[in-house]
C-alpha atoms as a printed R data frame, in Angstrom:
    type eleno elety resid chain resno       x       y       z
1   ATOM     1    CA   UNK     A     1   9.542 -26.786 -45.798
2   ATOM     2    CA   UNK     A     2   8.440 -23.451 -43.193
3   ATOM     3    CA   UNK     A     3   4.810 -24.810 -41.317
4   ATOM     4    CA   UNK     A     4   2.622 -23.327 -42.233
5   ATOM     5    CA   UNK     A     5  -0.498 -20.808 -40.225
6   ATOM     6    CA   UNK     A     6  -3.166 -24.728 -40.201
7   ATOM     7    CA   UNK     A     7  -0.226 -26.772 -40.481
8   ATOM     8    CA   UNK     A     8   0.998 -24.748 -37.078
9   ATOM     9    CA   UNK     A     9  -2.210 -24.669 -35.383
10  ATOM    10    CA   UNK     A    10  -2.809 -28.322 -36.213
11  ATOM    11    CA   UNK     A    11   0.715 -29.632 -34.895
12  ATOM    12    CA   UNK     A    12   0.980 -27.730 -31.259
13  ATOM    13    CA   UNK     A    13  -2.771 -27.166 -30.417
14  ATOM    14    CA   UNK     A    14  -5.509 -29.055 -32.067
15  ATOM    15    CA   UNK     A    15  -7.061 -32.659 -32.250
16  ATOM    16    CA   UNK     A    16  -6.443 -32.642 -28.522
17  ATOM    17    CA   UNK     A    17 -10.697 -34.069 -26.814
18  ATOM    18    CA   UNK     A    18 -12.568 -31.763 -25.590
19  ATOM    19    CA   UNK     A    19 -12.022 -31.726 -21.706
20  ATOM    20    CA   UNK     A    20 -14.915 -29.389 -19.744
21  ATOM    21    CA   UNK     A    21 -18.644 -30.194 -20.765
22  ATOM    22    CA   UNK     A    22 -19.590 -27.367 -20.972
23  ATOM    23    CA   UNK     A    23 -17.897 -26.854 -24.304
24  ATOM    24    CA   UNK     A    24 -19.711 -27.997 -27.832
25  ATOM    25    CA   UNK     A    25 -17.099 -27.099 -30.741
26  ATOM    26    CA   UNK     A    26 -13.582 -26.593 -30.125
27  ATOM    27    CA   UNK     A    27 -11.423 -26.572 -32.561
28  ATOM    28    CA   UNK     A    28 -12.029 -26.319 -36.600
29  ATOM    29    CA   UNK     A    29 -14.246 -24.196 -38.178
30  ATOM    30    CA   UNK     A    30 -14.930 -20.120 -37.468
31  ATOM    31    CA   UNK     A    31 -16.161 -19.716 -33.984
32  ATOM    32    CA   UNK     A    32 -15.964 -22.423 -31.116
33  ATOM    33    CA   UNK     A    33 -19.573 -23.471 -29.401
34  ATOM    34    CA   UNK     A    34 -19.838 -23.159 -25.961
35  ATOM    35    CA   UNK     A    35 -22.961 -24.392 -23.559
36  ATOM    36    CA   UNK     A    36 -23.517 -22.643 -20.483
37  ATOM    37    CA   UNK     A    37 -26.427 -23.567 -18.020
38  ATOM    38    CA   UNK     A    38 -28.995 -21.091 -16.933
39  ATOM    39    CA   UNK     A    39 -28.083 -21.197 -13.537
40  ATOM    40    CA   UNK     A    40 -24.842 -19.393 -14.526
41  ATOM    41    CA   UNK     A    41 -23.130 -16.074 -15.435
42  ATOM    42    CA   UNK     A    42 -20.301 -16.147 -17.865
43  ATOM    43    CA   UNK     A    43 -16.593 -14.489 -16.493
44  ATOM    44    CA   UNK     A    44 -13.833 -13.676 -19.526
45  ATOM    45    CA   UNK     A    45 -11.013 -11.865 -18.922
46  ATOM    46    CA   UNK     A    46  -8.267 -10.898 -21.153
47  ATOM    47    CA   UNK     A    47  -4.957 -10.392 -21.201
48  ATOM    48    CA   UNK     A    48  -1.964  -9.564 -23.448
49  ATOM    49    CA   UNK     A    49   2.013 -10.573 -23.143
50  ATOM    50    CA   UNK     A    50   5.032  -9.096 -24.855
51  ATOM    51    CA   UNK     A    51   8.504  -9.850 -25.656
52  ATOM    52    CA   UNK     A    52  10.901  -7.217 -23.428
53  ATOM    53    CA   UNK     A    53   7.813  -5.656 -22.368
54  ATOM    54    CA   UNK     A    54   6.157  -9.153 -20.022
55  ATOM    55    CA   UNK     A    55   9.151 -10.939 -20.530
56  ATOM    56    CA   UNK     A    56  12.801 -11.623 -21.135
57  ATOM    57    CA   UNK     A    57  13.455 -12.358 -25.457
58  ATOM    58    CA   UNK     A    58  15.219 -16.796 -23.122
59  ATOM    59    CA   UNK     A    59  12.702 -16.683 -21.583
60  ATOM    60    CA   UNK     A    60  12.146 -20.990 -21.321
61  ATOM    61    CA   UNK     A    61   9.107 -21.178 -23.809
62  ATOM    62    CA   UNK     A    62   7.203 -24.257 -21.626
63  ATOM    63    CA   UNK     A    63   7.841 -22.198 -18.603
64  ATOM    64    CA   UNK     A    64   6.690 -18.848 -21.272
65  ATOM    65    CA   UNK     A    65   3.041 -21.749 -22.403
66  ATOM    66    CA   UNK     A    66   2.563 -22.321 -18.630
67  ATOM    67    CA   UNK     A    67   2.259 -18.075 -17.809
68  ATOM    68    CA   UNK     A    68   0.588 -16.736 -20.120
69  ATOM    69    CA   UNK     A    69  -2.235 -19.186 -19.151
70  ATOM    70    CA   UNK     A    70  -2.191 -19.406 -15.377
71  ATOM    71    CA   UNK     A    71  -2.327 -15.437 -15.466
72  ATOM    72    CA   UNK     A    72  -5.460 -15.560 -16.985
73  ATOM    73    CA   UNK     A    73  -7.418 -18.277 -15.311
74  ATOM    74    CA   UNK     A    74  -5.477 -16.050 -11.836
75  ATOM    75    CA   UNK     A    75  -8.085 -13.635 -13.031
76  ATOM    76    CA   UNK     A    76 -11.012 -16.112 -12.694
77  ATOM    77    CA   UNK     A    77  -9.893 -17.392 -10.008
78  ATOM    78    CA   UNK     A    78 -10.533 -13.446  -8.248
79  ATOM    79    CA   UNK     A    79 -13.732 -14.169  -9.386
80  ATOM    80    CA   UNK     A    80 -14.278 -17.175  -8.381
81  ATOM    81    CA   UNK     A    81 -14.947 -19.004 -11.819
82  ATOM    82    CA   UNK     A    82 -13.843 -22.046 -12.632
83  ATOM    83    CA   UNK     A    83 -12.361 -22.003 -15.834
84  ATOM    84    CA   UNK     A    84 -13.445 -24.220 -18.789
85  ATOM    85    CA   UNK     A    85 -12.639 -22.411 -21.672
86  ATOM    86    CA   UNK     A    86  -9.471 -20.593 -24.370
87  ATOM    87    CA   UNK     A    87  -8.253 -18.930 -26.955
88  ATOM    88    CA   UNK     A    88  -4.927 -18.209 -28.200
89  ATOM    89    CA   UNK     A    89  -3.467 -15.294 -30.153
90  ATOM    90    CA   UNK     A    90  -0.578 -15.658 -30.710
91  ATOM    91    CA   UNK     A    91   2.260 -14.037 -32.933
92  ATOM    92    CA   UNK     A    92   5.610 -14.977 -34.028
93  ATOM    93    CA   UNK     A    93   8.328 -13.550 -35.808
94  ATOM    94    CA   UNK     A    94   9.205 -16.725 -37.318
95  ATOM    95    CA   UNK     A    95   8.122 -20.862 -36.850
96  ATOM    96    CA   UNK     A    96  10.616 -22.847 -34.891
97  ATOM    97    CA   UNK     A    97   9.233 -25.812 -33.623
98  ATOM    98    CA   UNK     A    98  11.516 -26.110 -31.114
99  ATOM    99    CA   UNK     A    99  10.570 -23.024 -29.244
100 ATOM   100    CA   UNK     A   100   6.503 -23.275 -30.354
101 ATOM   101    CA   UNK     A   101   6.418 -27.527 -29.093
102 ATOM   102    CA   UNK     A   102   8.042 -25.647 -25.503
103 ATOM   103    CA   UNK     A   103   5.337 -23.083 -25.491
104 ATOM   104    CA   UNK     A   104   2.727 -25.936 -26.534
105 ATOM   105    CA   UNK     A   105   3.653 -28.452 -24.111
106 ATOM   106    CA   UNK     A   106   3.570 -25.875 -21.811
107 ATOM   107    CA   UNK     A   107  -0.001 -24.554 -22.428
108 ATOM   108    CA   UNK     A   108  -1.508 -27.296 -23.220
109 ATOM   109    CA   UNK     A   109   0.083 -29.167 -19.523
110 ATOM   110    CA   UNK     A   110  -1.942 -25.946 -17.221
111 ATOM   111    CA   UNK     A   111  -4.665 -25.718 -18.931
112 ATOM   112    CA   UNK     A   112  -5.296 -30.010 -18.419
113 ATOM   113    CA   UNK     A   113  -4.714 -29.238 -15.497
114 ATOM   114    CA   UNK     A   114  -7.720 -27.244 -14.754
115 ATOM   115    CA   UNK     A   115  -9.997 -29.071 -17.181
116 ATOM   116    CA   UNK     A   116  -9.760 -26.275 -20.082
117 ATOM   117    CA   UNK     A   117 -10.194 -26.324 -23.589
118 ATOM   118    CA   UNK     A   118  -7.991 -24.182 -26.169
119 ATOM   119    CA   UNK     A   119 -11.087 -23.872 -27.597
120 ATOM   120    CA   UNK     A   120  -9.817 -21.335 -30.933
121 ATOM   121    CA   UNK     A   121  -7.404 -18.025 -31.790
122 ATOM   122    CA   UNK     A   122  -4.979 -16.800 -34.269
123 ATOM   123    CA   UNK     A   123  -1.705 -16.993 -35.613
124 ATOM   124    CA   UNK     A   124  -0.049 -14.358 -37.584
125 ATOM   125    CA   UNK     A   125   4.126 -12.874 -38.171
126 ATOM   126    CA   UNK     A   126   4.815 -10.063 -36.477
127 ATOM   127    CA   UNK     A   127   7.018  -8.803 -32.621
128 ATOM   128    CA   UNK     A   128   6.343 -11.680 -30.043
129 ATOM   129    CA   UNK     A   129   3.190 -11.497 -28.730
130 ATOM   130    CA   UNK     A   130   0.772 -13.701 -26.825
131 ATOM   131    CA   UNK     A   131  -2.819 -12.759 -26.407
132 ATOM   132    CA   UNK     A   132  -5.155 -15.090 -24.263
133 ATOM   133    CA   UNK     A   133  -8.944 -14.888 -23.833
134 ATOM   134    CA   UNK     A   134 -10.319 -17.474 -20.332
135 ATOM   135    CA   UNK     A   135 -13.053 -18.320 -20.110
136 ATOM   136    CA   UNK     A   136 -14.556 -19.339 -16.602
137 ATOM   137    CA   UNK     A   137 -18.489 -20.315 -14.952
138 ATOM   138    CA   UNK     A   138 -19.515 -18.938 -12.765
139 ATOM   139    CA   UNK     A   139 -23.431 -19.336 -10.589
140 ATOM   140    CA   UNK     A   140 -25.122 -16.789 -11.146
141 ATOM   141    CA   UNK     A   141 -24.816 -13.439  -8.477
142 ATOM   142    CA   UNK     A   142 -22.011 -15.553  -6.831
143 ATOM   143    CA   UNK     A   143 -18.495 -13.579  -8.502
144 ATOM   144    CA   UNK     A   144 -16.672 -11.981  -6.414
145 ATOM   145    CA   UNK     A   145 -16.729  -8.706  -6.807
146 ATOM   146    CA   UNK     A   146 -13.532  -5.758  -5.529
147 ATOM   147    CA   UNK     A   147 -17.237  -3.065  -4.466
148 ATOM   148    CA   UNK     A   148 -18.020  -6.081  -1.166
149 ATOM   149    CA   UNK     A   149 -16.113  -4.644   1.560
150 ATOM   150    CA   UNK     A   150 -17.371  -3.313   4.790
151 ATOM   151    CA   UNK     A   151 -15.083  -1.549   7.669
152 ATOM   152    CA   UNK     A   152 -14.414  -4.856  10.731
153 ATOM   153    CA   UNK     A   153 -13.448  -6.782   7.275
154 ATOM   154    CA   UNK     A   154 -10.744  -8.846   7.870
155 ATOM   155    CA   UNK     A   155  -7.768  -9.415   5.183
156 ATOM   156    CA   UNK     A   156  -6.823 -12.331   4.028
157 ATOM   157    CA   UNK     A   157  -3.526 -13.128   0.420
158 ATOM   158    CA   UNK     A   158  -4.024 -17.028   0.151
159 ATOM   159    CA   UNK     A   159  -0.312 -17.479   0.042
160 ATOM   160    CA   UNK     A   160   3.836 -15.863   0.241
161 ATOM   161    CA   UNK     A   161   4.418 -12.493  -0.960
162 ATOM   162    CA   UNK     A   162   7.211 -11.311  -2.676
163 ATOM   163    CA   UNK     A   163   9.114 -14.127  -4.633
164 ATOM   164    CA   UNK     A   164   7.744 -13.218  -7.960
165 ATOM   165    CA   UNK     A   165   9.517 -10.712  -6.861
166 ATOM   166    CA   UNK     A   166  12.291 -11.358  -6.147
167 ATOM   167    CA   UNK     A   167  12.544 -13.407  -9.344
168 ATOM   168    CA   UNK     A   168  12.222 -11.216 -11.876
169 ATOM   169    CA   UNK     A   169  15.958  -9.234  -9.278
170 ATOM   170    CA   UNK     A   170  17.778 -12.796  -9.756
171 ATOM   171    CA   UNK     A   171  16.397 -12.616 -13.532
172 ATOM   172    CA   UNK     A   172  18.414  -9.312 -13.585
173 ATOM   173    CA   UNK     A   173  21.254 -10.280 -12.731
174 ATOM   174    CA   UNK     A   174  20.826  -9.810  -8.265
175 ATOM   175    CA   UNK     A   175  23.740 -11.989  -7.013
176 ATOM   176    CA   UNK     A   176  23.844 -14.540  -4.704
177 ATOM   177    CA   UNK     A   177  19.910 -14.539  -3.970
178 ATOM   178    CA   UNK     A   178  18.472 -18.028  -2.919
179 ATOM   179    CA   UNK     A   179  16.501 -18.037  -6.836
180 ATOM   180    CA   UNK     A   180  14.784 -21.975  -6.377
181 ATOM   181    CA   UNK     A   181  11.742 -20.849  -4.755
182 ATOM   182    CA   UNK     A   182  11.450 -17.142  -6.335
183 ATOM   183    CA   UNK     A   183  12.196 -18.128  -9.926
184 ATOM   184    CA   UNK     A   184   9.652 -21.164  -9.914
185 ATOM   185    CA   UNK     A   185   6.693 -17.823  -8.751
186 ATOM   186    CA   UNK     A   186   7.937 -16.139 -11.266
187 ATOM   187    CA   UNK     A   187   8.596 -18.566 -14.239
188 ATOM   188    CA   UNK     A   188   5.542 -20.539 -12.923
189 ATOM   189    CA   UNK     A   189   2.882 -18.539 -10.631
190 ATOM   190    CA   UNK     A   190   0.672 -21.574 -10.047
191 ATOM   191    CA   UNK     A   191  -3.550 -20.095 -10.342
192 ATOM   192    CA   UNK     A   192  -5.804 -20.165  -7.354
193 ATOM   193    CA   UNK     A   193  -8.374 -21.850  -8.376
194 ATOM   194    CA   UNK     A   194  -9.828 -23.905  -5.191
195 ATOM   195    CA   UNK     A   195  -9.885 -20.793  -3.525
196 ATOM   196    CA   UNK     A   196 -11.235 -18.970  -5.279
197 ATOM   197    CA   UNK     A   197 -14.227 -21.576  -5.502
198 ATOM   198    CA   UNK     A   198 -14.256 -21.737  -1.605
199 ATOM   199    CA   UNK     A   199 -14.835 -18.274  -1.241
200 ATOM   200    CA   UNK     A   200 -17.771 -17.848  -2.780
201 ATOM   201    CA   UNK     A   201 -20.517 -16.478  -0.532
202 ATOM   202    CA   UNK     A   202 -17.109 -15.954   1.766
203 ATOM   203    CA   UNK     A   203 -15.663 -13.181   0.784
204 ATOM   204    CA   UNK     A   204 -16.804  -9.879   1.063
205 ATOM   205    CA   UNK     A   205 -14.373  -8.126  -1.698
206 ATOM   206    CA   UNK     A   206 -11.666 -10.519  -3.923
207 ATOM   207    CA   UNK     A   207  -8.404  -9.916  -5.855
208 ATOM   208    CA   UNK     A   208  -5.542 -11.152  -7.013
209 ATOM   209    CA   UNK     A   209  -2.349 -10.079  -7.240
210 ATOM   210    CA   UNK     A   210  -1.025  -8.778  -9.885
211 ATOM   211    CA   UNK     A   211   1.012  -5.391  -9.431
212 ATOM   212    CA   UNK     A   212   1.467  -5.503  -6.349
213 ATOM   213    CA   UNK     A   213  -0.421  -6.273  -2.405
214 ATOM   214    CA   UNK     A   214  -0.232  -2.498  -2.406
215 ATOM   215    CA   UNK     A   215  -1.649  -1.020  -5.536
216 ATOM   216    CA   UNK     A   216  -4.303  -4.646  -6.413
217 ATOM   217    CA   UNK     A   217  -6.502  -4.382  -2.631
218 ATOM   218    CA   UNK     A   218  -6.113  -0.610  -3.402
219 ATOM   219    CA   UNK     A   219  -8.550  -1.355  -6.495
220 ATOM   220    CA   UNK     A   220 -10.667  -3.072  -3.876
221 ATOM   221    CA   UNK     A   221 -10.599  -0.236  -0.940
222 ATOM   222    CA   UNK     A   222 -11.056   2.873  -3.822
223 ATOM   223    CA   UNK     A   223 -14.117   0.386  -5.393
224 ATOM   224    CA   UNK     A   224 -15.683  -0.918  -2.426
225 ATOM   225    CA   UNK     A   225 -15.059   3.378  -0.974
226 ATOM   226    CA   UNK     A   226 -13.035   1.776   2.138
227 ATOM   227    CA   UNK     A   227  -9.678   1.589   4.430
228 ATOM   228    CA   UNK     A   228  -7.396  -0.410   5.487
229 ATOM   229    CA   UNK     A   229  -4.651  -1.222   8.088
230 ATOM   230    CA   UNK     A   230  -1.924  -3.790   6.688
231 ATOM   231    CA   UNK     A   231  -0.528  -5.751   9.406
232 ATOM   232    CA   UNK     A   232   3.432  -6.083   8.233
233 ATOM   233    CA   UNK     A   233   4.333  -8.422  10.701
234 ATOM   234    CA   UNK     A   234   1.340 -11.278   9.606
235 ATOM   235    CA   UNK     A   235   2.628 -11.419   5.788
236 ATOM   236    CA   UNK     A   236   3.789 -14.511   4.896
237 ATOM   237    CA   UNK     A   237   7.619 -14.526   3.495
238 ATOM   238    CA   UNK     A   238   9.736 -16.396   2.282
239 ATOM   239    CA   UNK     A   239  13.160 -17.201   3.538
240 ATOM   240    CA   UNK     A   240  14.627 -16.423   0.712
241 ATOM   241    CA   UNK     A   241  11.914 -13.552   0.415
242 ATOM   242    CA   UNK     A   242  13.002 -12.020   4.188
243 ATOM   243    CA   UNK     A   243  16.693 -12.954   3.664
244 ATOM   244    CA   UNK     A   244  16.752 -10.476   0.360
245 ATOM   245    CA   UNK     A   245  15.194  -7.453   2.955
246 ATOM   246    CA   UNK     A   246  17.321  -7.800   5.472
247 ATOM   247    CA   UNK     A   247  20.327  -7.623   3.468
248 ATOM   248    CA   UNK     A   248  18.860  -4.899   1.537
249 ATOM   249    CA   UNK     A   249  16.553  -2.587   4.160
250 ATOM   250    CA   UNK     A   250  13.941  -3.058   0.312
251 ATOM   251    CA   UNK     A   251  11.483  -4.153   3.196
252 ATOM   252    CA   UNK     A   252   8.424  -2.611   0.114
253 ATOM   253    CA   UNK     A   253   9.297  -4.949  -1.692
254 ATOM   254    CA   UNK     A   254   6.176  -8.052  -0.322
255 ATOM   255    CA   UNK     A   255   3.684  -4.757  -1.191
256 ATOM   256    CA   UNK     A   256   5.125  -3.784  -4.319
257 ATOM   257    CA   UNK     A   257   5.696  -6.397  -6.440
258 ATOM   258    CA   UNK     A   258   3.795  -7.777  -8.972
259 ATOM   259    CA   UNK     A   259   3.368 -11.357 -10.187
260 ATOM   260    CA   UNK     A   260   2.409 -12.444  -6.906
261 ATOM   261    CA   UNK     A   261  -0.802 -13.902  -8.774
262 ATOM   262    CA   UNK     A   262  -2.536 -14.705  -4.864
263 ATOM   263    CA   UNK     A   263  -5.145 -14.183  -4.085
264 ATOM   264    CA   UNK     A   264  -5.426 -11.018  -1.297
265 ATOM   265    CA   UNK     A   265  -9.233 -11.304  -0.537
266 ATOM   266    CA   UNK     A   266 -11.924  -9.188   1.944
267 ATOM   267    CA   UNK     A   267 -14.114 -11.098   5.191
268 ATOM   268    CA   UNK     A   268 -16.541 -10.675   7.153
269 ATOM   269    CA   UNK     A   269 -15.304 -11.458  10.933
270 ATOM   270    CA   UNK     A   270 -17.935 -13.831  11.573
271 ATOM   271    CA   UNK     A   271 -17.152 -15.553   8.459
272 ATOM   272    CA   UNK     A   272 -13.362 -16.269   9.458
273 ATOM   273    CA   UNK     A   273 -13.520 -20.043  10.003
274 ATOM   274    CA   UNK     A   274 -15.003 -20.256   7.007
275 ATOM   275    CA   UNK     A   275 -11.224 -18.906   5.232
276 ATOM   276    CA   UNK     A   276  -9.744 -22.073   3.346
277 ATOM   277    CA   UNK     A   277  -7.341 -23.491   4.954
278 ATOM   278    CA   UNK     A   278  -2.889 -21.608   4.360
279 ATOM   279    CA   UNK     A   279  -4.330 -18.452   4.239
280 ATOM   280    CA   UNK     A   280  -3.378 -15.030   6.058
281 ATOM   281    CA   UNK     A   281  -4.533 -12.516   8.217
282 ATOM   282    CA   UNK     A   282  -3.137  -9.892   7.164
283 ATOM   283    CA   UNK     A   283  -5.342  -6.262   7.572
284 ATOM   284    CA   UNK     A   284  -8.805  -5.488   8.122
285 ATOM   285    CA   UNK     A   285 -10.456  -2.634   6.835
286 ATOM   286    CA   UNK     A   286 -11.180  -0.036   8.246
287 ATOM   287    CA   UNK     A   287 -13.946   3.395   7.529
288 ATOM   288    CA   UNK     A   288 -11.033   5.824   6.959
289 ATOM   289    CA   UNK     A   289 -10.521   6.280   3.531
290 ATOM   290    CA   UNK     A   290  -6.511   5.137   1.623
291 ATOM   291    CA   UNK     A   291  -4.218   2.715   2.503
292 ATOM   292    CA   UNK     A   292  -1.885   2.357   5.867
293 ATOM   293    CA   UNK     A   293   0.724  -0.369   7.565
294 ATOM   294    CA   UNK     A   294   1.547  -0.949  10.863
295 ATOM   295    CA   UNK     A   295   4.873  -1.640  11.696
296 ATOM   296    CA   UNK     A   296   7.424  -1.650  13.555
297 ATOM   297    CA   UNK     A   297   4.752   0.431  16.132
298 ATOM   298    CA   UNK     A   298   3.902   2.515  13.771
299 ATOM   299    CA   UNK     A   299   0.708   3.314  11.557
300 ATOM   300    CA   UNK     A   300   1.645   5.067   8.432
301 ATOM   301    CA   UNK     A   301   0.667   5.853   5.361
302 ATOM   302    CA   UNK     A   302   1.268   3.279   2.689
303 ATOM   303    CA   UNK     A   303   1.749   4.269  -1.571
304 ATOM   304    CA   UNK     A   304  -0.747   2.103  -4.043
305 ATOM   305    CA   UNK     A   305   1.461   2.002  -6.611
306 ATOM   306    CA   UNK     A   306   1.738  -1.222  -9.885
307 ATOM   307    CA   UNK     A   307   2.920  -0.835 -12.204
308 ATOM   308    CA   UNK     A   308   0.993   0.823 -15.240
309 ATOM   309    CA   UNK     A   309   1.759   0.823 -18.960
310 ATOM   310    CA   UNK     A   310   2.488   4.569 -20.762
311 ATOM   311    CA   UNK     A   311   2.548   5.829 -16.771
């Protein structure tokens, strides 16, 4: 007999003890109950992933469970928020118990890693669609915004760029590429929660790199009313990405490819020594509007283009 909606919820997503002290009541009632101290603000984000738009039909369900949660936790990291609760709306074309078990295992493993509780959601029948709403807490007035960058600030990224973009190309059939680290980055991105928390009171602006460095840094520049120059030679690139660029001449991959989920942030020069270890300074904020890149001894304009639905 096929599982019904409530049996599905109980079997794969309910029954775990709440981990975070802000959560009082989770799955089982009409609503969750959350207790937030007066000195904190709540950061809320939501993302939807649709089959054949955001992921391939033959995706490993464990990796998909990980990724659909990771991309939401990355948004919280970009705000300097500590994640504590999520909801999941799951639309399924059919009940495949093996697929559900893999998906739930990947989702809940990452949730446990960050002490995040699944406190509610919904299940419906239809084309495979996944929506996660994530909630995080940040001390009042300490949230990292996109609007605080100022001329003279340094621009940092939290890790290598272009790995996920290369992983996507490999999934699409790119021959001869080293798929190990690239596929891992594409399939199982790691939200930079710890770095986001460490940037409170240090970064002047922050964003996660979901649509590519150029596009996402462009959001910071637009909302801050400034411009910037990126130094190509300072971009952190893995060996597989460097090899891909050398053989394809597609040098824009680390600037335009999405799904890296690293953090891009600006820091006043006086606070540069407080940036967490492992982050890379890749440029500087300027008063002149627009995004430029210094490459091969020349400075040229860089188009801040990323993926857009309906475009």
